[in-house]
CSV table of C-alpha atoms and ligand atoms in Angstrom, one decimal:
chain,number,residue,atom,x,y,z
A,1,MET,CA,-6.2,-13.3,-28.1
A,2,SER,CA,-8.2,-10.1,-26.8
A,3,MET,CA,-6.0,-6.9,-25.6
A,4,THR,CA,-6.7,-7.6,-22.0
A,5,ARG,CA,-5.4,-11.1,-21.9
A,6,LYS,CA,-2.6,-10.1,-24.2
A,7,LEU,CA,-1.7,-7.5,-21.9
A,8,LEU,CA,-1.8,-10.1,-18.6
A,9,ALA,CA,0.9,-12.0,-20.9
A,10,VAL,CA,3.0,-8.9,-21.2
A,11,ALA,CA,2.6,-8.1,-17.7
A,12,ALA,CA,3.2,-11.9,-17.0
A,13,THR,CA,5.9,-12.9,-19.4
A,14,GLY,CA,6.9,-9.8,-21.4
A,15,ALA,CA,6.3,-12.0,-24.7
A,16,VAL,CA,3.7,-10.1,-27.0
A,17,LEU,CA,5.0,-6.5,-27.1
A,18,LEU,CA,3.3,-5.2,-30.0
A,19,SER,CA,0.0,-3.3,-29.0
A,20,LEU,CA,1.9,-0.4,-27.1
A,21,ALA,CA,4.5,-0.3,-29.7
A,22,ALA,CA,2.0,-0.2,-32.5
A,23,CYS,CA,0.1,2.4,-30.6
A,24,SER,CA,2.8,5.2,-30.0
A,25,SER,CA,5.5,4.2,-32.3
A,26,ASP,CA,5.1,4.4,-36.6
A,27,SER,CA,8.7,4.7,-37.0
A,28,GLY,CA,9.9,1.0,-35.9
A,29,SER,CA,12.3,2.6,-33.5
A,30,THR,CA,12.8,1.2,-29.9
A,31,GLY,CA,11.2,3.2,-27.1
A,32,GLY,CA,8.3,5.8,-27.0
A,33,GLY,CA,8.3,7.0,-30.9
A,34,ASP,CA,5.3,9.5,-31.9
A,35,ALA,CA,2.3,9.5,-30.6
A,36,ALA,CA,-0.8,7.9,-32.1
A,37,GLU,CA,-4.0,10.1,-33.0
A,38,GLY,CA,-5.1,11.6,-29.9
A,39,GLY,CA,-2.8,9.5,-27.9
A,40,THR,CA,0.7,9.8,-26.6
A,41,GLU,CA,4.1,8.9,-26.7
A,42,CYS,CA,4.9,5.7,-24.4
A,43,ASN,CA,7.6,7.6,-22.2
A,44,VAL,CA,7.1,6.9,-18.4
A,45,GLY,CA,8.6,8.2,-15.6
A,46,ILE,CA,8.2,6.0,-12.6
A,47,SER,CA,8.6,7.5,-9.2
A,48,MET,CA,8.6,5.0,-6.1
A,49,PRO,CA,9.0,6.2,-2.3
A,50,THR,CA,11.9,4.0,-0.9
A,51,ARG,CA,13.5,0.8,-1.5
A,52,SER,CA,13.7,0.1,2.3
A,53,LEU,CA,10.5,-1.5,2.2
A,54,GLU,CA,9.8,-4.7,0.2
A,55,ARG,CA,6.8,-4.0,-1.6
A,56,TRP,CA,7.8,-0.5,-3.6
A,57,ILE,CA,11.0,-2.9,-5.0
A,58,ASN,CA,8.6,-5.1,-6.5
A,59,ASP,CA,6.0,-2.8,-7.6
A,60,GLY,CA,8.9,-0.5,-9.3
A,61,GLU,CA,10.8,-3.6,-11.0
A,62,GLN,CA,7.8,-5.5,-12.1
A,63,LEU,CA,6.2,-2.3,-13.6
A,64,GLN,CA,9.2,-1.0,-15.6
A,65,LYS,CA,9.8,-4.8,-16.8
A,66,ALA,CA,6.2,-4.8,-18.4
A,67,LEU,CA,6.5,-1.4,-20.0
A,68,LYS,CA,10.2,-1.8,-21.3
A,69,ASP,CA,8.9,-5.3,-22.9
A,70,ALA,CA,6.3,-3.3,-24.3
A,71,ASP,CA,9.0,-0.9,-25.8
A,72,CYS,CA,8.4,2.0,-23.9
A,73,THR,CA,10.7,4.2,-22.7
A,74,VAL,CA,11.1,3.7,-18.7
A,75,ASP,CA,12.7,5.8,-15.9
A,76,LEU,CA,12.3,4.1,-12.5
A,77,GLN,CA,13.3,6.1,-9.5
A,78,TYR,CA,13.4,5.5,-6.0
A,79,ALA,CA,13.3,8.3,-3.1
A,80,ASP,CA,14.6,7.1,0.0
A,81,ASN,CA,11.6,8.5,1.7
A,82,LYS,CA,13.0,12.0,1.1
A,83,THR,CA,10.0,14.3,-0.6
A,84,ASP,CA,12.6,16.9,-2.3
A,85,GLN,CA,14.4,14.0,-3.6
A,86,GLN,CA,11.1,12.6,-5.3
A,87,ILE,CA,10.4,16.3,-6.4
A,88,SER,CA,13.5,16.7,-8.5
A,89,GLN,CA,13.4,13.2,-9.6
A,90,ILE,CA,10.1,13.9,-11.1
A,91,GLN,CA,11.6,17.3,-12.4
A,92,ASN,CA,14.3,15.2,-14.2
A,93,GLN,CA,11.7,12.7,-15.6
A,94,ILE,CA,9.6,15.9,-16.9
A,95,ALA,CA,12.7,17.5,-18.4
A,96,GLY,CA,13.9,14.1,-20.0
A,97,GLY,CA,10.5,14.1,-21.7
A,98,ALA,CA,8.4,11.8,-20.0
A,99,LYS,CA,4.8,11.9,-21.2
A,100,ILE,CA,3.1,9.6,-18.5
A,101,LEU,CA,4.1,9.8,-14.6
A,102,VAL,CA,3.2,7.2,-12.2
A,103,ILE,CA,4.2,8.3,-8.9
A,104,ALA,CA,3.8,6.4,-5.5
A,105,ALA,CA,3.7,9.7,-3.2
A,106,ILE,CA,6.0,9.7,0.1
A,107,ASP,CA,3.8,12.8,1.0
A,108,GLY,CA,0.7,13.4,-0.8
A,109,GLU,CA,0.6,17.3,0.0
A,110,VAL,CA,3.6,18.2,-1.6
A,111,LEU,CA,3.5,17.4,-5.2
A,112,ALA,CA,1.1,20.1,-6.7
A,113,PRO,CA,4.0,22.6,-8.2
A,114,VAL,CA,6.1,19.7,-9.8
A,115,LEU,CA,2.6,18.4,-11.2
A,116,GLU,CA,1.7,21.9,-12.2
A,117,GLU,CA,5.3,21.5,-14.5
A,118,ALA,CA,4.2,18.3,-15.5
A,119,LYS,CA,1.0,19.8,-17.2
A,120,LYS,CA,2.9,22.3,-19.1
A,121,GLN,CA,4.7,19.4,-20.9
A,122,ASP,CA,1.1,17.6,-21.2
A,123,ALA,CA,2.2,14.8,-19.3
A,124,THR,CA,-0.5,12.4,-18.0
A,125,VAL,CA,0.1,11.7,-14.2
A,126,ILE,CA,-1.1,8.6,-12.5
A,127,ALA,CA,-1.3,8.4,-8.6
A,128,TYR,CA,-0.2,5.0,-7.9
A,129,ASP,CA,-1.4,3.1,-4.6
A,130,ARG,CA,-1.4,6.5,-2.5
A,131,LEU,CA,-3.4,9.6,-3.4
A,132,ILE,CA,-1.8,13.2,-4.4
A,133,ASN,CA,-3.6,15.9,-2.8
A,134,GLY,CA,-4.2,19.4,-3.7
A,135,THR,CA,-4.1,19.7,-7.3
A,136,GLU,CA,-6.3,19.5,-10.0
A,137,ASN,CA,-3.1,17.9,-12.2
A,138,VAL,CA,-3.3,14.3,-11.3
A,139,ASP,CA,-5.4,12.3,-13.9
A,140,TYR,CA,-6.0,9.0,-12.5
A,141,TYR,CA,-5.7,6.7,-9.3
A,142,ALA,CA,-4.8,3.2,-9.1
A,143,THR,CA,-4.7,1.3,-5.8
A,144,PHE,CA,-6.5,-1.1,-3.4
A,145,ASP,CA,-9.3,-0.6,-1.7
A,146,ASN,CA,-7.5,1.1,1.4
A,147,TYR,CA,-10.6,1.5,4.0
A,148,LYS,CA,-11.3,-2.5,3.1
A,149,VAL,CA,-7.7,-2.9,4.4
A,150,GLY,CA,-8.3,-1.3,7.7
A,151,GLN,CA,-11.9,-3.1,7.9
A,152,LEU,CA,-10.2,-6.6,7.2
A,153,GLN,CA,-7.9,-6.0,10.2
A,154,GLY,CA,-10.7,-4.9,12.4
A,155,GLU,CA,-13.0,-7.4,11.4
A,156,PHE,CA,-10.2,-10.1,12.1
A,157,ILE,CA,-9.5,-9.0,15.3
A,158,ALA,CA,-13.4,-8.7,16.6
A,159,ASP,CA,-13.6,-12.6,15.2
A,160,GLN,CA,-10.8,-13.8,16.9
A,161,LEU,CA,-12.0,-12.1,19.9
A,162,ASP,CA,-15.7,-13.1,19.9
A,163,LEU,CA,-16.0,-9.2,20.4
A,164,ALA,CA,-20.0,-9.3,18.8
A,165,GLY,CA,-20.5,-12.4,21.3
A,166,GLY,CA,-19.7,-10.1,23.9
A,167,ALA,CA,-16.3,-11.3,25.1
A,168,GLY,CA,-13.5,-9.1,27.1
A,169,PRO,CA,-11.9,-7.0,28.3
A,170,PHE,CA,-9.0,-7.6,26.2
A,171,ASN,CA,-5.8,-5.2,25.9
A,172,LEU,CA,-5.1,-3.4,22.9
A,173,GLU,CA,-2.8,-1.3,22.0
A,174,PRO,CA,-3.4,0.5,18.4
A,175,PHE,CA,-1.0,2.0,15.8
A,176,ALA,CA,-1.5,4.0,12.8
A,177,GLY,CA,0.8,4.4,9.4
A,178,SER,CA,2.8,7.1,8.4
A,179,PRO,CA,1.0,10.7,8.9
A,180,ASP,CA,2.4,11.8,5.7
A,181,ASP,CA,0.8,9.0,3.8
A,182,ASN,CA,-2.8,9.5,2.4
A,183,ASN,CA,-3.6,5.7,2.5
A,184,ALA,CA,-2.8,5.7,6.6
A,185,LYS,CA,-6.0,7.4,7.2
A,186,PHE,CA,-8.2,5.2,5.3
A,187,PHE,CA,-6.5,2.1,6.6
A,188,PHE,CA,-7.0,3.2,10.4
A,189,SER,CA,-10.6,4.3,9.6
A,190,GLY,CA,-11.4,1.0,8.4
A,191,ALA,CA,-10.3,-0.7,11.3
A,192,TRP,CA,-11.4,2.0,13.8
A,193,ASP,CA,-15.1,2.1,12.4
A,194,VAL,CA,-15.1,-2.1,13.5
A,195,LEU,CA,-13.2,-1.7,17.0
A,196,LEU,CA,-14.1,1.9,18.4
A,197,PRO,CA,-17.4,0.7,19.5
A,198,TYR,CA,-16.0,-2.2,21.2
A,199,VAL,CA,-13.5,0.1,23.2
A,200,GLU,CA,-16.4,2.4,24.1
A,201,LYS,CA,-18.1,-0.6,25.5
A,202,GLY,CA,-15.1,-1.4,27.7
A,203,GLN,CA,-14.6,-4.9,25.8
A,204,LEU,CA,-11.4,-3.4,24.4
A,205,VAL,CA,-9.1,-1.5,26.8
A,206,VAL,CA,-6.1,0.3,25.6
A,207,PRO,CA,-3.8,0.8,28.7
A,208,SER,CA,-1.7,3.2,26.9
A,209,GLY,CA,-4.3,5.4,26.4
A,210,LYS,CA,-3.5,5.6,22.8
A,211,ALA,CA,-7.2,5.4,21.7
A,212,PRO,CA,-8.4,8.2,19.1
A,213,LYS,CA,-11.5,9.4,20.1
A,214,SER,CA,-12.4,9.3,16.3
A,215,ASN,CA,-11.1,8.8,13.1
A,216,ASP,CA,-9.7,12.2,12.5
A,217,GLU,CA,-7.0,12.0,15.3
A,218,TRP,CA,-5.2,8.9,13.7
A,219,ALA,CA,-2.1,10.9,13.1
A,220,SER,CA,-1.7,10.9,16.9
A,221,ILE,CA,-0.6,7.3,17.0
A,222,GLY,CA,1.2,7.4,13.5
A,223,ILE,CA,4.4,5.9,12.9
A,224,GLN,CA,6.4,8.4,10.6
A,225,GLY,CA,8.0,6.6,7.4
A,226,TRP,CA,6.4,3.4,8.6
A,227,ALA,CA,9.7,2.7,10.1
A,228,SER,CA,9.9,-0.7,11.9
A,229,ASP,CA,12.5,0.7,14.5
A,230,LYS,CA,10.4,3.5,15.4
A,231,ALA,CA,7.3,1.0,16.1
A,232,GLN,CA,9.7,-1.2,18.0
A,233,SER,CA,10.7,1.5,20.2
A,234,GLU,CA,7.0,2.9,20.8
A,235,MET,CA,5.9,-0.8,21.5
A,236,ASP,CA,9.0,-1.1,24.2
A,237,ASN,CA,7.9,2.6,25.8
A,238,ARG,CA,3.9,1.5,26.2
A,239,LEU,CA,5.2,-2.3,27.3
A,240,SER,CA,7.5,-0.7,30.3
A,241,SER,CA,5.3,2.4,31.2
A,242,PHE,CA,1.7,0.6,31.0
A,243,TYR,CA,2.1,-3.0,31.6
A,244,SER,CA,3.3,-3.9,35.1
A,245,GLY,CA,2.8,-7.4,37.0
A,246,ASP,CA,1.1,-9.9,35.1
A,247,GLN,CA,-0.8,-7.5,33.0
A,248,LYS,CA,-0.3,-8.7,29.2
A,249,VAL,CA,-1.2,-7.5,25.9
A,250,ASP,CA,-4.1,-9.0,24.2
A,251,VAL,CA,-4.1,-7.7,20.8
A,252,VAL,CA,-2.1,-5.3,18.6
A,253,LEU,CA,-3.7,-3.5,15.5
A,254,SER,CA,-0.5,-2.8,13.5
A,255,PRO,CA,-1.4,-1.2,9.9
A,256,ASN,CA,1.3,-3.3,7.9
A,257,ASP,CA,3.9,-5.6,7.9
A,258,SER,CA,6.9,-3.3,8.4
A,259,LEU,CA,5.5,-2.0,11.9
A,260,ALA,CA,4.2,-5.6,12.7
A,261,ILE,CA,7.9,-6.6,12.4
A,262,GLY,CA,9.1,-3.8,15.0
A,263,ILE,CA,6.2,-4.6,17.3
A,264,ILE,CA,7.0,-8.4,17.1
A,265,ALA,CA,10.7,-7.8,18.3
A,266,SER,CA,9.6,-5.6,21.0
A,267,LEU,CA,7.0,-8.2,22.4
A,268,ARG,CA,9.9,-10.9,21.9
A,269,SER,CA,12.2,-8.8,23.9
A,270,ALA,CA,9.5,-8.5,26.8
A,271,GLY,CA,9.3,-12.3,26.9
A,272,TYR,CA,6.6,-12.8,24.7
A,273,ALA,CA,6.3,-16.3,22.9
A,274,PRO,CA,4.2,-17.7,20.5
A,275,GLY,CA,1.7,-19.8,22.1
A,276,GLU,CA,-1.9,-19.7,23.9
A,277,ASP,CA,-1.1,-16.0,25.6
A,278,TYR,CA,0.7,-14.5,22.5
A,279,PRO,CA,-1.1,-11.3,21.3
A,280,ILE,CA,-3.1,-11.1,18.2
A,281,ILE,CA,-1.4,-8.9,15.6
A,282,SER,CA,-2.7,-7.7,12.3
A,283,GLY,CA,-0.5,-6.9,9.4
A,284,GLN,CA,-0.5,-6.0,5.6
A,285,ASP,CA,1.6,-6.3,2.4
A,286,ALA,CA,2.8,-10.2,3.1
A,287,ASP,CA,6.2,-9.3,3.3
A,288,LYS,CA,8.5,-12.3,3.4
A,289,ALA,CA,9.6,-11.7,7.0
A,290,ASN,CA,6.0,-11.4,8.2
A,291,VAL,CA,5.0,-14.5,6.2
A,292,LYS,CA,7.6,-16.5,8.2
A,293,ALA,CA,6.3,-14.9,11.4
A,294,ILE,CA,2.8,-15.8,10.7
A,295,LEU,CA,4.1,-19.4,9.8
A,296,ASP,CA,6.0,-19.3,13.3
A,297,GLY,CA,3.1,-18.0,15.3
A,298,GLU,CA,4.5,-14.5,15.9
A,299,GLN,CA,1.8,-12.7,13.6
A,300,SER,CA,-1.5,-13.9,13.1
A,301,MET,CA,-2.8,-12.4,9.8
A,302,THR,CA,-1.5,-10.0,6.7
A,303,VAL,CA,-3.7,-7.9,4.3
A,304,TRP,CA,-2.4,-9.4,0.9
A,305,LYS,CA,-2.5,-6.7,-1.9
A,306,ASP,CA,-1.2,-8.7,-4.9
A,307,THR,CA,0.6,-5.6,-6.2
A,308,ARG,CA,1.4,-7.7,-9.5
A,309,THR,CA,-2.8,-6.8,-10.2
A,310,LEU,CA,-1.9,-3.2,-9.4
A,311,GLY,CA,1.0,-3.3,-12.0
A,312,GLU,CA,-1.1,-4.9,-14.4
A,313,ARG,CA,-4.0,-2.3,-14.0
A,314,VAL,CA,-1.5,0.6,-14.3
A,315,PHE,CA,-0.1,-0.8,-17.5
A,316,THR,CA,-3.4,-1.2,-18.8
A,317,MET,CA,-4.2,2.5,-18.1
A,318,ILE,CA,-0.9,3.3,-19.7
A,319,GLU,CA,-2.2,1.6,-23.0
A,320,SER,CA,-5.0,3.0,-23.0
A,321,ILE,CA,-3.6,6.8,-22.5
A,322,VAL,CA,-1.0,5.9,-25.3
A,323,ALA,CA,-3.7,4.9,-27.5
A,324,GLY,CA,-5.9,7.8,-26.9
A,325,GLU,CA,-8.5,5.9,-25.6
A,326,GLU,CA,-10.9,6.0,-22.6
A,327,VAL,CA,-9.1,4.8,-19.2
A,328,GLU,CA,-11.2,2.4,-17.3
A,329,VAL,CA,-11.9,3.4,-13.7
A,330,ASN,CA,-14.5,1.7,-11.0
A,331,ASP,CA,-14.5,4.6,-8.7
A,332,GLU,CA,-15.5,7.8,-9.0
A,333,GLU,CA,-16.6,8.9,-5.7
A,334,THR,CA,-14.6,8.2,-2.8
A,335,TYR,CA,-11.1,10.0,-3.4
A,336,ASP,CA,-11.4,13.6,-3.4
A,337,ASN,CA,-8.0,15.2,-3.2
A,338,GLY,CA,-9.4,18.5,-2.1
A,339,GLU,CA,-9.3,19.8,-5.4
A,340,LYS,CA,-11.3,17.2,-7.6
A,341,VAL,CA,-12.8,13.4,-7.1
A,342,VAL,CA,-9.6,11.7,-8.8
A,343,PRO,CA,-11.0,8.5,-11.2
A,344,SER,CA,-9.9,5.4,-9.5
A,345,PHE,CA,-9.5,1.9,-9.9
A,346,LEU,CA,-9.7,0.1,-6.7
A,347,LEU,CA,-8.4,-3.4,-6.3
A,348,ASP,CA,-9.4,-6.0,-3.7
A,349,PRO,CA,-7.2,-6.6,-0.8
A,350,GLU,CA,-7.6,-10.2,1.2
A,351,VAL,CA,-6.8,-11.6,4.4
A,352,VAL,CA,-3.9,-14.2,4.6
A,353,VAL,CA,-3.3,-16.5,7.8
A,354,LYS,CA,-1.1,-19.5,8.4
A,355,ASP,CA,-3.4,-21.9,6.3
A,356,ASP,CA,-3.5,-19.6,3.3
A,357,VAL,CA,0.3,-19.0,2.8
A,358,GLN,CA,1.0,-22.0,0.5
A,359,SER,CA,-2.2,-21.8,-1.5
A,360,LYS,CA,-2.4,-17.9,-1.9
A,361,LEU,CA,0.9,-16.7,-1.7
A,362,VAL,CA,3.3,-19.6,-2.6
A,363,ASP,CA,1.1,-21.5,-5.2
A,364,SER,CA,0.2,-18.1,-6.8
A,365,GLY,CA,4.1,-17.1,-7.3
A,366,PHE,CA,4.2,-14.2,-5.0
A,367,VAL,CA,6.4,-15.3,-2.6
A,368,LYS,CA,8.8,-18.6,-3.3
A,369,ALA,CA,8.9,-21.1,-0.6
A,370,GLY,CA,12.3,-21.2,0.1
A,371,ASP,CA,12.0,-17.4,1.0
A,372,VAL,CA,9.5,-17.9,3.8
A,373,GLY,CA,11.0,-21.2,5.5
A,374,LEU,CA,9.0,-23.6,3.5
B,1,GAL,C1,1.0,2.3,2.4
B,1,GAL,C2,1.1,1.4,1.2
B,1,GAL,C3,1.2,-0.4,2.0
B,1,GAL,C4,2.3,-0.1,3.0
B,1,GAL,C5,2.8,1.3,3.3
B,1,GAL,C6,4.1,1.5,3.7
B,1,GAL,O1,0.8,3.6,1.3
B,1,GAL,O2,-0.4,1.2,0.8
B,1,GAL,O3,1.1,-1.2,1.3
B,1,GAL,O4,3.4,-0.6,2.2
B,1,GAL,O5,2.2,2.3,2.6
B,1,GAL,O6,4.9,1.4,2.4
């Protein structure tokens, strides 16, 4: 069985665990052990941003399980979206002997000092899903094609409204992600590169006026911490301030599902209900509550990122690092973190609409039918 198929077996079932143990331990002891020639010990510190968003719980636990099943030493931490907490957790992992750090940064701009410490311990650093900026000391980046996530949202909206056919005007309310999240600018740029031309042509109108003139202004409509309640109150304000009489929202650009769920709640309390006049609402992540909203007609689509494949990709990177082998990447251009272009592996996101839920999400085991009301 090839290494990749064995790894998939490991990631999927945790069965055949020889590869990493064989690479890193010649003493037969559980977890870690001495490094193979040119390799490193399989002692991994995983740092996730928060438990308050569904995907990070899945991401952390599935990678932890795969590594534990592969006989590695693993420490998994969540940082409640607090940057100082994340920094001290990473410091503890370094002090605890972690040789590989897998970090999904809360704020990509504040980790340079702690990664300096990691380098002093010869630790290898993998940026997980979100890039870490302003430091030489990040070795690899594994993520989904973040620009494409936004592009898929923008194209979905353009198709649904037949904008290329000249239709309009439609009332659009755009949102962007957390200003401290490096991904958020890529999501927004991908969508806005599709939608801004139609705003400029007047086919899309933004009654709240919250339409960035360029991608660089994305943070002006960013929602801190990707918080659902903040998105809900922002939408409440826009509806009460800019939508009087029979003026209605036709489309909302929501960069992810946690914001979409807040926006949906705001629309619902303003009397919007699924049906002909209900706005198009985008999303990302295929969170259970949002898959349910899609089935109920309260959300139009989500961009699905099968985080299991991200976990498997990072597992493969760790396997190469432990064995002292070259780490496979597929993008060495896009992600310049200000100090270097970080060698990256980009995975493909895909659109999920109502008719895809069963085949893409349930049949693949990403969600259980019962969790989404099926
Ligand atoms: C982004 C991530 C998205 C979404 C968001 C909020 O960085 O890529 O999948 O979850 O954070 O956590």
